[in-house]
mmCIF file of C-alpha atoms in Angstrom:
data_model
loop_
_atom_site.group_PDB
_atom_site.id
_atom_site.type_symbol
_atom_site.label_atom_id
_atom_site.label_comp_id
_atom_site.label_asym_id
_atom_site.label_seq_id
_atom_site.Cartn_x
_atom_site.Cartn_y
_atom_site.Cartn_z
ATOM 1 C CA MET A 1 0.635 0.560 -34.243
ATOM 2 C CA SER A 2 2.761 -3.069 -32.880
ATOM 3 C CA THR A 3 0.897 -4.327 -29.752
ATOM 4 C CA ILE A 4 2.127 -7.363 -27.198
ATOM 5 C CA ASP A 5 -0.265 -9.208 -25.645
ATOM 6 C CA VAL A 6 -1.193 -9.182 -21.975
ATOM 7 C CA ARG A 7 -1.950 -11.664 -20.210
ATOM 8 C CA ALA A 8 -3.993 -10.366 -17.005
ATOM 9 C CA ALA A 9 -6.822 -10.997 -14.728
ATOM 10 C CA VAL A 10 -9.899 -8.841 -15.516
ATOM 11 C CA PHE A 11 -12.361 -6.808 -12.618
ATOM 12 C CA VAL A 12 -15.897 -7.215 -14.737
ATOM 13 C CA ALA A 13 -18.286 -6.710 -11.909
ATOM 14 C CA PRO A 14 -18.675 -5.991 -8.172
ATOM 15 C CA ASN A 15 -18.628 -9.365 -6.203
ATOM 16 C CA GLU A 16 -17.693 -11.503 -9.311
ATOM 17 C CA PRO A 17 -14.402 -13.865 -9.930
ATOM 18 C CA LEU A 18 -11.667 -12.179 -11.864
ATOM 19 C CA GLU A 19 -11.544 -12.935 -15.393
ATOM 20 C CA LEU A 20 -8.342 -14.230 -16.955
ATOM 21 C CA ARG A 21 -8.273 -12.661 -20.356
ATOM 22 C CA GLU A 22 -5.642 -11.832 -23.202
ATOM 23 C CA LEU A 23 -5.188 -8.163 -23.601
ATOM 24 C CA SER A 24 -3.224 -5.894 -26.010
ATOM 25 C CA ILE A 25 -0.840 -3.426 -24.994
ATOM 26 C CA PRO A 26 1.385 -0.834 -27.606
ATOM 27 C CA ALA A 27 4.686 -2.490 -27.656
ATOM 28 C CA GLN A 28 6.144 1.524 -27.868
ATOM 29 C CA PRO A 29 5.560 3.093 -24.772
ATOM 30 C CA GLY A 30 4.371 6.904 -24.824
ATOM 31 C CA ALA A 31 7.338 9.676 -24.694
ATOM 32 C CA ASN A 32 7.159 9.431 -20.501
ATOM 33 C CA GLU A 33 6.257 5.997 -20.171
ATOM 34 C CA VAL A 34 7.704 2.770 -19.951
ATOM 35 C CA LEU A 35 6.890 -1.133 -20.215
ATOM 36 C CA VAL A 36 7.787 -3.454 -17.669
ATOM 37 C CA ARG A 37 7.122 -7.404 -17.927
ATOM 38 C CA LEU A 38 5.924 -7.917 -14.341
ATOM 39 C CA ALA A 39 7.709 -10.574 -11.949
ATOM 40 C CA ALA A 40 5.313 -10.563 -8.962
ATOM 41 C CA SER A 41 2.716 -8.597 -7.869
ATOM 42 C CA GLY A 42 0.905 -8.501 -4.304
ATOM 43 C CA VAL A 43 -2.717 -8.804 -3.835
ATOM 44 C CA CYS A 44 -3.545 -5.883 -1.265
ATOM 45 C CA HIS A 45 -6.636 -5.342 0.567
ATOM 46 C CA SER A 46 -7.688 -2.413 -1.923
ATOM 47 C CA ASP A 47 -8.042 -4.207 -4.457
ATOM 48 C CA LEU A 48 -10.619 -6.132 -2.497
ATOM 49 C CA HIS A 49 -12.347 -2.874 -1.866
ATOM 50 C CA ALA A 50 -12.574 -2.838 -5.534
ATOM 51 C CA LEU A 51 -13.770 -6.378 -5.638
ATOM 52 C CA ASP A 52 -16.201 -5.949 -3.048
ATOM 53 C CA GLY A 53 -17.840 -2.849 -4.687
ATOM 54 C CA GLU A 54 -16.849 -1.137 -1.420
ATOM 55 C CA TRP A 55 -15.043 1.453 -3.574
ATOM 56 C CA ASP A 56 -17.110 2.999 -6.692
ATOM 57 C CA THR A 57 -14.617 1.254 -10.070
ATOM 58 C CA PRO A 58 -14.761 1.967 -13.130
ATOM 59 C CA VAL A 59 -14.850 -1.711 -15.310
ATOM 60 C CA PRO A 60 -13.465 -3.292 -17.136
ATOM 61 C CA ILE A 61 -10.013 -3.117 -15.377
ATOM 62 C CA VAL A 62 -6.944 -4.555 -14.252
ATOM 63 C CA LEU A 63 -6.719 -4.566 -10.454
ATOM 64 C CA GLY A 64 -3.752 -4.692 -8.909
ATOM 65 C CA HIS A 65 -0.976 -2.109 -8.262
ATOM 66 C CA GLU A 66 1.890 -4.222 -5.906
ATOM 67 C CA GLY A 67 4.433 -5.120 -7.948
ATOM 68 C CA ALA A 68 8.111 -4.836 -9.587
ATOM 69 C CA GLY A 69 9.722 -6.156 -12.579
ATOM 70 C CA GLU A 70 11.938 -5.193 -15.691
ATOM 71 C CA VAL A 71 11.292 -2.627 -18.356
ATOM 72 C CA VAL A 72 11.222 -3.890 -21.597
ATOM 73 C CA ALA A 73 10.434 -0.773 -23.207
ATOM 74 C CA VAL A 74 11.315 3.016 -22.989
ATOM 75 C CA GLY A 75 9.629 5.941 -24.401
ATOM 76 C CA SER A 76 11.106 8.449 -26.427
ATOM 77 C CA GLU A 77 11.738 11.139 -24.094
ATOM 78 C CA VAL A 78 12.908 8.804 -20.817
ATOM 79 C CA SER A 79 16.101 9.267 -19.515
ATOM 80 C CA ASP A 80 16.632 7.867 -16.464
ATOM 81 C CA LEU A 81 15.804 4.501 -17.232
ATOM 82 C CA GLU A 82 17.035 1.640 -19.688
ATOM 83 C CA ILE A 83 15.918 -1.331 -21.070
ATOM 84 C CA GLY A 84 16.883 -4.057 -18.339
ATOM 85 C CA ASP A 85 16.345 -2.226 -15.295
ATOM 86 C CA HIS A 86 14.497 -3.461 -12.488
ATOM 87 C CA VAL A 87 11.761 -1.419 -11.107
ATOM 88 C CA ILE A 88 9.116 -1.272 -8.418
ATOM 89 C CA LEU A 89 5.718 0.069 -9.589
ATOM 90 C CA SER A 90 4.340 3.276 -7.987
ATOM 91 C CA TRP A 91 0.342 3.921 -7.888
ATOM 92 C CA THR A 92 0.815 7.622 -7.536
ATOM 93 C CA PRO A 93 2.781 8.838 -10.308
ATOM 94 C CA SER A 94 3.732 12.004 -10.215
ATOM 95 C CA CYS A 95 3.809 14.685 -12.447
ATOM 96 C CA GLN A 96 7.104 16.467 -11.363
ATOM 97 C CA LYS A 97 5.643 20.125 -11.638
ATOM 98 C CA CYS A 98 2.696 20.693 -9.585
ATOM 99 C CA GLU A 99 2.967 22.335 -6.106
ATOM 100 C CA PHE A 100 2.758 19.237 -3.889
ATOM 101 C CA CYS A 101 5.584 17.455 -6.702
ATOM 102 C CA VAL A 102 8.009 20.474 -6.043
ATOM 103 C CA SER A 103 7.344 20.401 -2.407
ATOM 104 C CA GLY A 104 8.628 17.071 -1.854
ATOM 105 C CA ARG A 105 4.954 15.789 -1.409
ATOM 106 C CA PRO A 106 4.690 13.588 -4.149
ATOM 107 C CA VAL A 107 2.069 11.060 -3.204
ATOM 108 C CA LEU A 108 -0.501 14.308 -3.379
ATOM 109 C CA CYS A 109 0.454 15.164 -6.847
ATOM 110 C CA GLN A 110 -2.770 17.028 -8.557
ATOM 111 C CA LEU A 111 -2.129 15.347 -11.766
ATOM 112 C CA ALA A 112 -2.019 11.879 -9.958
ATOM 113 C CA ASN A 113 -5.043 12.628 -8.532
ATOM 114 C CA GLU A 114 -7.145 14.093 -11.707
ATOM 115 C CA THR A 115 -5.841 10.764 -13.840
ATOM 116 C CA ALA A 116 -4.417 7.801 -12.262
ATOM 117 C CA TYR A 117 -7.053 7.773 -9.630
ATOM 118 C CA GLN A 118 -9.026 7.229 -12.192
ATOM 119 C CA HIS A 119 -7.321 4.604 -13.441
ATOM 120 C CA VAL A 120 -6.200 6.387 -16.568
ATOM 121 C CA PHE A 121 -3.031 7.986 -17.767
ATOM 122 C CA PHE A 122 -2.054 11.567 -17.762
ATOM 123 C CA ASP A 123 -3.549 12.053 -21.026
ATOM 124 C CA GLY A 124 -6.881 10.562 -19.770
ATOM 125 C CA LYS A 125 -7.006 7.416 -21.507
ATOM 126 C CA PRO A 126 -6.159 3.829 -20.821
ATOM 127 C CA ARG A 127 -3.475 1.854 -22.553
ATOM 128 C CA LEU A 128 -4.833 -2.036 -22.432
ATOM 129 C CA ALA A 129 -7.391 -3.031 -24.749
ATOM 130 C CA ASP A 130 -9.597 -6.017 -25.063
ATOM 131 C CA GLY A 131 -10.421 -6.127 -28.814
ATOM 132 C CA GLU A 132 -12.097 -2.624 -29.810
ATOM 133 C CA GLN A 133 -12.741 -2.112 -25.791
ATOM 134 C CA ARG A 134 -10.498 -0.036 -24.145
ATOM 135 C CA VAL A 135 -9.327 -1.645 -20.632
ATOM 136 C CA ARG A 136 -8.297 0.240 -17.818
ATOM 137 C CA SER A 137 -5.285 -0.440 -15.684
ATOM 138 C CA PHE A 138 -6.201 0.056 -11.473
ATOM 139 C CA LEU A 139 -4.591 3.192 -10.442
ATOM 140 C CA ALA A 140 -2.630 3.865 -13.811
ATOM 141 C CA VAL A 141 -0.753 0.360 -13.076
ATOM 142 C CA GLY A 142 -2.523 -2.928 -13.227
ATOM 143 C CA SER A 143 0.181 -5.500 -12.049
ATOM 144 C CA PHE A 144 -2.512 -8.312 -12.407
ATOM 145 C CA GLY A 145 -1.133 -8.787 -15.742
ATOM 146 C CA ASP A 146 2.238 -9.956 -17.198
ATOM 147 C CA HIS A 147 3.156 -6.388 -18.706
ATOM 148 C CA ALA A 148 1.810 -3.297 -17.311
ATOM 149 C CA MET A 149 2.599 0.067 -19.505
ATOM 150 C CA VAL A 150 3.356 3.079 -16.535
ATOM 151 C CA PRO A 151 4.036 6.694 -16.477
ATOM 152 C CA ALA A 152 8.117 6.699 -16.404
ATOM 153 C CA SER A 153 7.185 7.777 -12.709
ATOM 154 C CA ALA A 154 5.983 5.281 -11.730
ATOM 155 C CA ALA A 155 8.715 2.930 -12.048
ATOM 156 C CA ILE A 156 11.223 3.038 -9.484
ATOM 157 C CA ARG A 157 14.642 1.745 -10.244
ATOM 158 C CA ILE A 158 16.023 -0.880 -7.675
ATOM 159 C CA ARG A 159 19.190 -2.866 -7.219
ATOM 160 C CA LYS A 160 19.068 -6.186 -9.419
ATOM 161 C CA ASP A 161 20.293 -8.388 -6.847
ATOM 162 C CA ALA A 162 16.834 -7.518 -4.539
ATOM 163 C CA PRO A 163 14.304 -10.648 -5.238
ATOM 164 C CA LEU A 164 11.300 -9.283 -7.253
ATOM 165 C CA ALA A 165 8.640 -11.041 -5.512
ATOM 166 C CA GLN A 166 9.625 -9.190 -2.097
ATOM 167 C CA ALA A 167 10.315 -6.237 -3.588
ATOM 168 C CA ALA A 168 6.835 -5.614 -5.433
ATOM 169 C CA LEU A 169 5.329 -5.449 -1.600
ATOM 170 C CA VAL A 170 7.698 -2.632 -1.042
ATOM 171 C CA GLY A 171 5.289 -0.871 -4.027
ATOM 172 C CA CYS A 172 2.650 -0.607 -1.491
ATOM 173 C CA ALA A 173 2.113 -2.826 2.130
ATOM 174 C CA VAL A 174 6.010 -1.864 3.030
ATOM 175 C CA THR A 175 6.067 1.722 2.223
ATOM 176 C CA THR A 176 2.837 2.493 3.520
ATOM 177 C CA GLY A 177 3.175 0.919 6.637
ATOM 178 C CA ILE A 178 7.060 1.891 7.747
ATOM 179 C CA GLY A 179 6.315 5.260 5.620
ATOM 180 C CA ALA A 180 3.500 6.170 8.266
ATOM 181 C CA VAL A 181 5.850 6.156 10.957
ATOM 182 C CA THR A 182 8.870 7.529 9.337
ATOM 183 C CA ASN A 183 7.637 10.305 7.099
ATOM 184 C CA THR A 184 3.712 10.972 8.128
ATOM 185 C CA ALA A 185 3.745 10.556 11.663
ATOM 186 C CA GLN A 186 7.765 11.316 12.690
ATOM 187 C CA VAL A 187 7.668 9.178 15.216
ATOM 188 C CA GLU A 188 11.057 10.021 17.744
ATOM 189 C CA PRO A 189 13.118 7.311 19.619
ATOM 190 C CA GLY A 190 11.935 6.048 22.893
ATOM 191 C CA SER A 191 8.245 7.052 21.624
ATOM 192 C CA THR A 192 5.147 4.571 23.090
ATOM 193 C CA VAL A 193 3.154 3.298 19.950
ATOM 194 C CA LEU A 194 0.380 1.339 19.380
ATOM 195 C CA VAL A 195 -0.434 -0.886 16.102
ATOM 196 C CA VAL A 196 -4.121 -1.254 15.414
ATOM 197 C CA GLY A 197 -4.173 -4.304 13.016
ATOM 198 C CA CYS A 198 -1.196 -6.668 11.962
ATOM 199 C CA GLY A 199 -1.735 -7.169 8.218
ATOM 200 C CA GLY A 200 0.404 -6.260 5.706
ATOM 201 C CA VAL A 201 0.335 -2.654 6.705
ATOM 202 C CA GLY A 202 0.508 -3.080 10.142
ATOM 203 C CA LEU A 203 3.099 -5.008 10.475
ATOM 204 C CA ASN A 204 5.222 -2.349 8.756
ATOM 205 C CA VAL A 205 4.350 0.107 10.911
ATOM 206 C CA VAL A 206 5.500 -2.090 13.528
ATOM 207 C CA GLN A 207 8.939 -2.616 11.686
ATOM 208 C CA GLY A 208 8.951 1.236 11.359
ATOM 209 C CA ALA A 209 8.239 1.723 14.892
ATOM 210 C CA ARG A 210 11.246 -0.572 15.372
ATOM 211 C CA LEU A 211 13.395 1.222 13.228
ATOM 212 C CA VAL A 212 13.125 4.414 14.572
ATOM 213 C CA GLY A 213 13.623 3.061 18.147
ATOM 214 C CA ALA A 214 10.448 3.731 19.720
ATOM 215 C CA LYS A 215 10.839 1.890 23.818
ATOM 216 C CA GLN A 216 7.354 0.450 23.408
ATOM 217 C CA ILE A 217 5.338 -1.159 20.448
ATOM 218 C CA ILE A 218 1.720 -1.995 21.682
ATOM 219 C CA VAL A 219 0.064 -4.498 18.755
ATOM 220 C CA ALA A 220 -3.993 -5.132 18.572
ATOM 221 C CA ASP A 221 -5.547 -7.886 16.550
ATOM 222 C CA VAL A 222 -8.233 -10.125 16.967
ATOM 223 C CA SER A 223 -6.274 -12.966 15.674
ATOM 224 C CA ALA A 224 -3.700 -14.645 17.883
ATOM 225 C CA GLU A 225 -1.496 -15.651 15.345
ATOM 226 C CA LYS A 226 -1.413 -12.269 13.600
ATOM 227 C CA LEU A 227 -0.405 -11.256 17.493
ATOM 228 C CA GLU A 228 2.606 -13.541 17.428
ATOM 229 C CA LEU A 229 3.334 -12.427 13.981
ATOM 230 C CA GLY A 230 3.301 -8.498 15.322
ATOM 231 C CA ARG A 231 6.212 -9.656 17.870
ATOM 232 C CA ARG A 232 7.891 -11.478 15.531
ATOM 233 C CA PHE A 233 8.151 -7.948 13.417
ATOM 234 C CA GLY A 234 9.259 -6.021 16.762
ATOM 235 C CA ALA A 235 6.158 -5.127 19.189
ATOM 236 C CA THR A 236 6.678 -5.450 22.821
ATOM 237 C CA HIS A 237 3.437 -5.660 23.955
ATOM 238 C CA THR A 238 0.282 -7.461 22.170
ATOM 239 C CA VAL A 239 -3.368 -7.369 22.651
ATOM 240 C CA ASN A 240 -6.327 -9.193 21.631
ATOM 241 C CA SER A 241 -8.784 -6.796 21.378
ATOM 242 C CA ARG A 242 -11.562 -9.499 20.716
ATOM 243 C CA GLU A 243 -10.963 -10.637 24.554
ATOM 244 C CA THR A 244 -10.167 -7.138 25.937
ATOM 245 C CA ASP A 245 -10.795 -3.840 25.766
ATOM 246 C CA LEU A 246 -8.417 -1.890 23.597
ATOM 247 C CA VAL A 247 -8.153 1.149 25.461
ATOM 248 C CA ASP A 248 -8.557 0.095 28.862
ATOM 249 C CA ALA A 249 -5.694 -2.189 27.344
ATOM 250 C CA VAL A 250 -3.175 0.404 26.280
ATOM 251 C CA ARG A 251 -3.767 3.151 29.328
ATOM 252 C CA GLU A 252 -2.942 -0.104 31.767
ATOM 253 C CA LEU A 253 0.428 -0.836 29.502
ATOM 254 C CA THR A 254 1.442 3.025 29.782
ATOM 255 C CA ASP A 255 0.306 3.762 33.589
ATOM 256 C CA GLY A 256 -2.756 5.008 32.414
ATOM 257 C CA ARG A 257 -1.342 7.567 30.227
ATOM 258 C CA GLY A 258 -1.919 6.497 26.590
ATOM 259 C CA VAL A 259 0.324 6.446 24.217
ATOM 260 C CA ASP A 260 2.214 8.984 22.118
ATOM 261 C CA TYR A 261 1.468 7.323 18.568
ATOM 262 C CA ALA A 262 -1.636 5.043 17.878
ATOM 263 C CA PHE A 263 -2.163 4.037 13.765
ATOM 264 C CA GLU A 264 -4.908 2.594 12.156
ATOM 265 C CA ALA A 265 -4.132 -0.010 10.230
ATOM 266 C CA ILE A 266 -7.429 -1.635 9.305
ATOM 267 C CA GLY A 267 -9.858 0.735 8.055
ATOM 268 C CA LEU A 268 -12.758 0.587 10.092
ATOM 269 C CA PRO A 269 -14.459 3.313 11.675
ATOM 270 C CA PHE A 270 -14.743 1.861 15.510
ATOM 271 C CA THR A 271 -11.289 1.251 15.515
ATOM 272 C CA ILE A 272 -9.643 4.655 14.131
ATOM 273 C CA GLU A 273 -11.844 5.629 16.917
ATOM 274 C CA ALA A 274 -9.959 3.478 19.460
ATOM 275 C CA CYS A 275 -7.002 4.806 18.415
ATOM 276 C CA TYR A 276 -7.507 8.673 19.349
ATOM 277 C CA GLU A 277 -9.179 7.629 22.629
ATOM 278 C CA ALA A 278 -5.860 5.294 23.124
ATOM 279 C CA ILE A 279 -3.529 8.596 22.882
ATOM 280 C CA ARG A 280 -1.815 10.311 25.309
ATOM 281 C CA ARG A 281 -2.514 14.238 25.977
ATOM 282 C CA GLY A 282 -0.801 16.181 23.446
ATOM 283 C CA GLY A 283 -0.818 12.570 21.173
ATOM 284 C CA THR A 284 -1.122 11.872 17.613
ATOM 285 C CA ALA A 285 -3.120 9.207 15.477
ATOM 286 C CA VAL A 286 -2.803 8.571 12.719
ATOM 287 C CA VAL A 287 -5.311 7.288 10.053
ATOM 288 C CA VAL A 288 -3.501 4.872 7.906
ATOM 289 C CA GLY A 289 -6.417 1.640 6.698
ATOM 290 C CA GLN A 290 -8.881 2.323 3.671
ATOM 291 C CA VAL A 291 -12.046 2.482 4.484
ATOM 292 C CA ALA A 292 -15.105 1.851 2.555
ATOM 293 C CA ASP A 293 -16.969 4.347 0.860
ATOM 294 C CA GLY A 294 -18.774 6.759 2.842
ATOM 295 C CA VAL A 295 -17.500 5.465 6.043
ATOM 296 C CA ARG A 296 -18.221 8.413 8.394
ATOM 297 C CA ILE A 297 -16.337 8.319 12.199
ATOM 298 C CA SER A 298 -17.339 10.160 15.390
ATOM 299 C CA ILE A 299 -14.657 12.136 17.658
ATOM 300 C CA ASP A 300 -15.433 14.560 20.668
ATOM 301 C CA PRO A 301 -13.791 18.015 19.231
ATOM 302 C CA PHE A 302 -13.618 19.533 22.763
ATOM 303 C CA VAL A 303 -11.028 16.917 23.439
ATOM 304 C CA MET A 304 -9.242 17.351 20.614
ATOM 305 C CA SER A 305 -8.941 20.792 21.466
ATOM 306 C CA ASP A 306 -8.366 20.733 25.382
ATOM 307 C CA GLN A 307 -5.723 18.006 25.065
ATOM 308 C CA GLU A 308 -4.610 19.064 21.965
ATOM 309 C CA LYS A 309 -5.303 15.397 20.470
ATOM 310 C CA ARG A 310 -4.304 15.253 16.951
ATOM 311 C CA LEU A 311 -6.329 13.209 14.142
ATOM 312 C CA ILE A 312 -4.140 12.956 10.936
ATOM 313 C CA GLY A 313 -3.805 10.844 7.768
ATOM 314 C CA SER A 314 -1.045 9.082 6.032
ATOM 315 C CA ASN A 315 -1.254 8.661 2.274
ATOM 316 C CA TYR A 316 1.019 5.461 0.899
ATOM 317 C CA GLY A 317 3.470 6.055 4.200
ATOM 318 C CA SER A 318 3.889 10.028 3.043
ATOM 319 C CA SER A 319 6.460 8.501 0.441
ATOM 320 C CA ARG A 320 9.034 10.033 -1.764
ATOM 321 C CA GLN A 321 9.046 6.930 -3.731
ATOM 322 C CA SER A 322 12.292 7.619 -5.650
ATOM 323 C CA ILE A 323 14.360 7.542 -2.629
ATOM 324 C CA ASP A 324 12.294 5.757 -0.218
ATOM 325 C CA PHE A 325 11.702 2.739 -2.265
ATOM 326 C CA PRO A 326 15.898 1.975 -2.837
ATOM 327 C CA LYS A 327 16.240 2.694 0.441
ATOM 328 C CA ILE A 328 13.554 0.145 1.962
ATOM 329 C CA ILE A 329 15.304 -2.445 -0.005
ATOM 330 C CA ASP A 330 18.633 -1.342 1.065
ATOM 331 C CA LEU A 331 17.610 -2.386 4.540
ATOM 332 C CA TYR A 332 15.932 -5.518 3.308
ATOM 333 C CA MET A 333 19.224 -6.473 1.876
ATOM 334 C CA GLU A 334 21.443 -5.334 4.923
ATOM 335 C CA GLY A 335 18.623 -7.567 7.134
ATOM 336 C CA LYS A 336 17.100 -4.031 8.700
ATOM 337 C CA VAL A 337 13.802 -5.007 7.411
ATOM 338 C CA ASP A 338 11.678 -8.096 6.863
ATOM 339 C CA LEU A 339 10.372 -9.058 4.043
ATOM 340 C CA ASP A 340 10.566 -12.896 3.253
ATOM 341 C CA THR A 341 8.203 -13.577 6.285
ATOM 342 C CA MET A 342 5.851 -10.907 4.644
ATOM 343 C CA VAL A 343 5.228 -13.185 1.606
ATOM 344 C CA THR A 344 3.009 -16.232 2.614
ATOM 345 C CA ASP A 345 1.774 -17.464 0.009
ATOM 346 C CA ARG A 346 3.139 -17.410 -4.348
ATOM 347 C CA ILE A 347 0.765 -18.512 -6.810
ATOM 348 C CA PRO A 348 0.232 -18.239 -10.651
ATOM 349 C CA LEU A 349 -1.888 -15.538 -11.891
ATOM 350 C CA GLU A 350 -4.881 -18.424 -12.196
ATOM 351 C CA GLY A 351 -5.215 -18.328 -8.480
ATOM 352 C CA VAL A 352 -5.596 -14.807 -8.012
ATOM 353 C CA ASN A 353 -9.470 -15.687 -7.135
ATOM 354 C CA ASP A 354 -8.585 -17.979 -4.245
ATOM 355 C CA ALA A 355 -5.647 -15.295 -2.949
ATOM 356 C CA PHE A 356 -9.096 -12.972 -2.281
ATOM 357 C CA ALA A 357 -10.811 -15.936 -0.216
ATOM 358 C CA ARG A 358 -7.998 -16.304 1.847
ATOM 359 C CA MET A 359 -7.865 -12.893 2.295
ATOM 360 C CA ARG A 360 -11.369 -12.349 3.437
ATOM 361 C CA ALA A 361 -10.460 -15.598 5.890
ATOM 362 C CA GLY A 362 -7.731 -13.359 7.352
ATOM 363 C CA GLU A 363 -5.172 -16.223 6.256
ATOM 364 C CA GLY A 364 -1.257 -15.522 6.053
ATOM 365 C CA ILE A 365 0.178 -11.913 5.373
ATOM 366 C CA ARG A 366 0.814 -11.202 1.675
ATOM 367 C CA THR A 367 0.322 -13.799 -1.634
ATOM 368 C CA VAL A 368 2.005 -12.857 -4.264
ATOM 369 C CA ILE A 369 1.126 -13.039 -8.218
ATOM 370 C CA GLU A 370 4.978 -14.883 -9.628
ATOM 371 C CA TYR A 371 4.705 -14.562 -13.698
#
């Protein structure tokens, strides 16, 4: 079987730098797979969870799951993608057959849960190799490499005039944030909204709330710089939760009522609990941020039932990627969604470890690796 070389950043052990290696991948995709030459990959906090050992992640593995590029080869049974297509990669490939896929909830695909979430393909095997050693691809994507083999359902075609560095971010942060508002919570126009965390996902929750016509969008963070970014993306009010009690501030801004919807976009137990406390009677708190393995929260179930409060989760913005990715790209090209401000650093693959150091320091919004 002929192969091509893949230059990639490989995760070998928790709390160790990623190693740049030359790997190999089959030149011809499997029947329902495509080979993509990556143009760009975002550096996401989920990758940091793995890198810092907060998630149990098998090694060796190529991290990265927020990528975009050009199709360079297609499998024999792929009919809806062609060589030269520009695509955004999805980290929940859908089997299009299970009960979740056919009911319009592909992010819950049973087969993806059993395979892609274990960082292998639908046949249970990786595609990358380092000599004789198999190397997994994070969430069956592995966008910290200049090529990626993915299931065909994980390559979502987009218009060719959209810049791929910005488009890559739609593969995770942008869709996760906007979709949490529009798909998961289905926020109504005129609602009051709280967003906790002004990172890549949180800022897109703000964009989603603006898009649906929320009348009040409160953002909370401990960074004055990020709070200002929240305003730029559409927030009407800001709360520095390092200086002010978050729940008290929200009550004051809502005449003691609480918000209709609160979105936690960090992944910390106390901020999840604060979001739940900050919603009104009958309100909805949405957990969007990803937590470390083993984290638990505490809420009062009597309050939940007595006040009909809802606490729900949002995975990937409850998105239907084949519909939502192109739609978000169109909104960006029409000037209705800001992706340009999201990209605060552009680096070569060699700078990936420095990008994680900046992320740990809370610097920037999204670093994009360009190949």
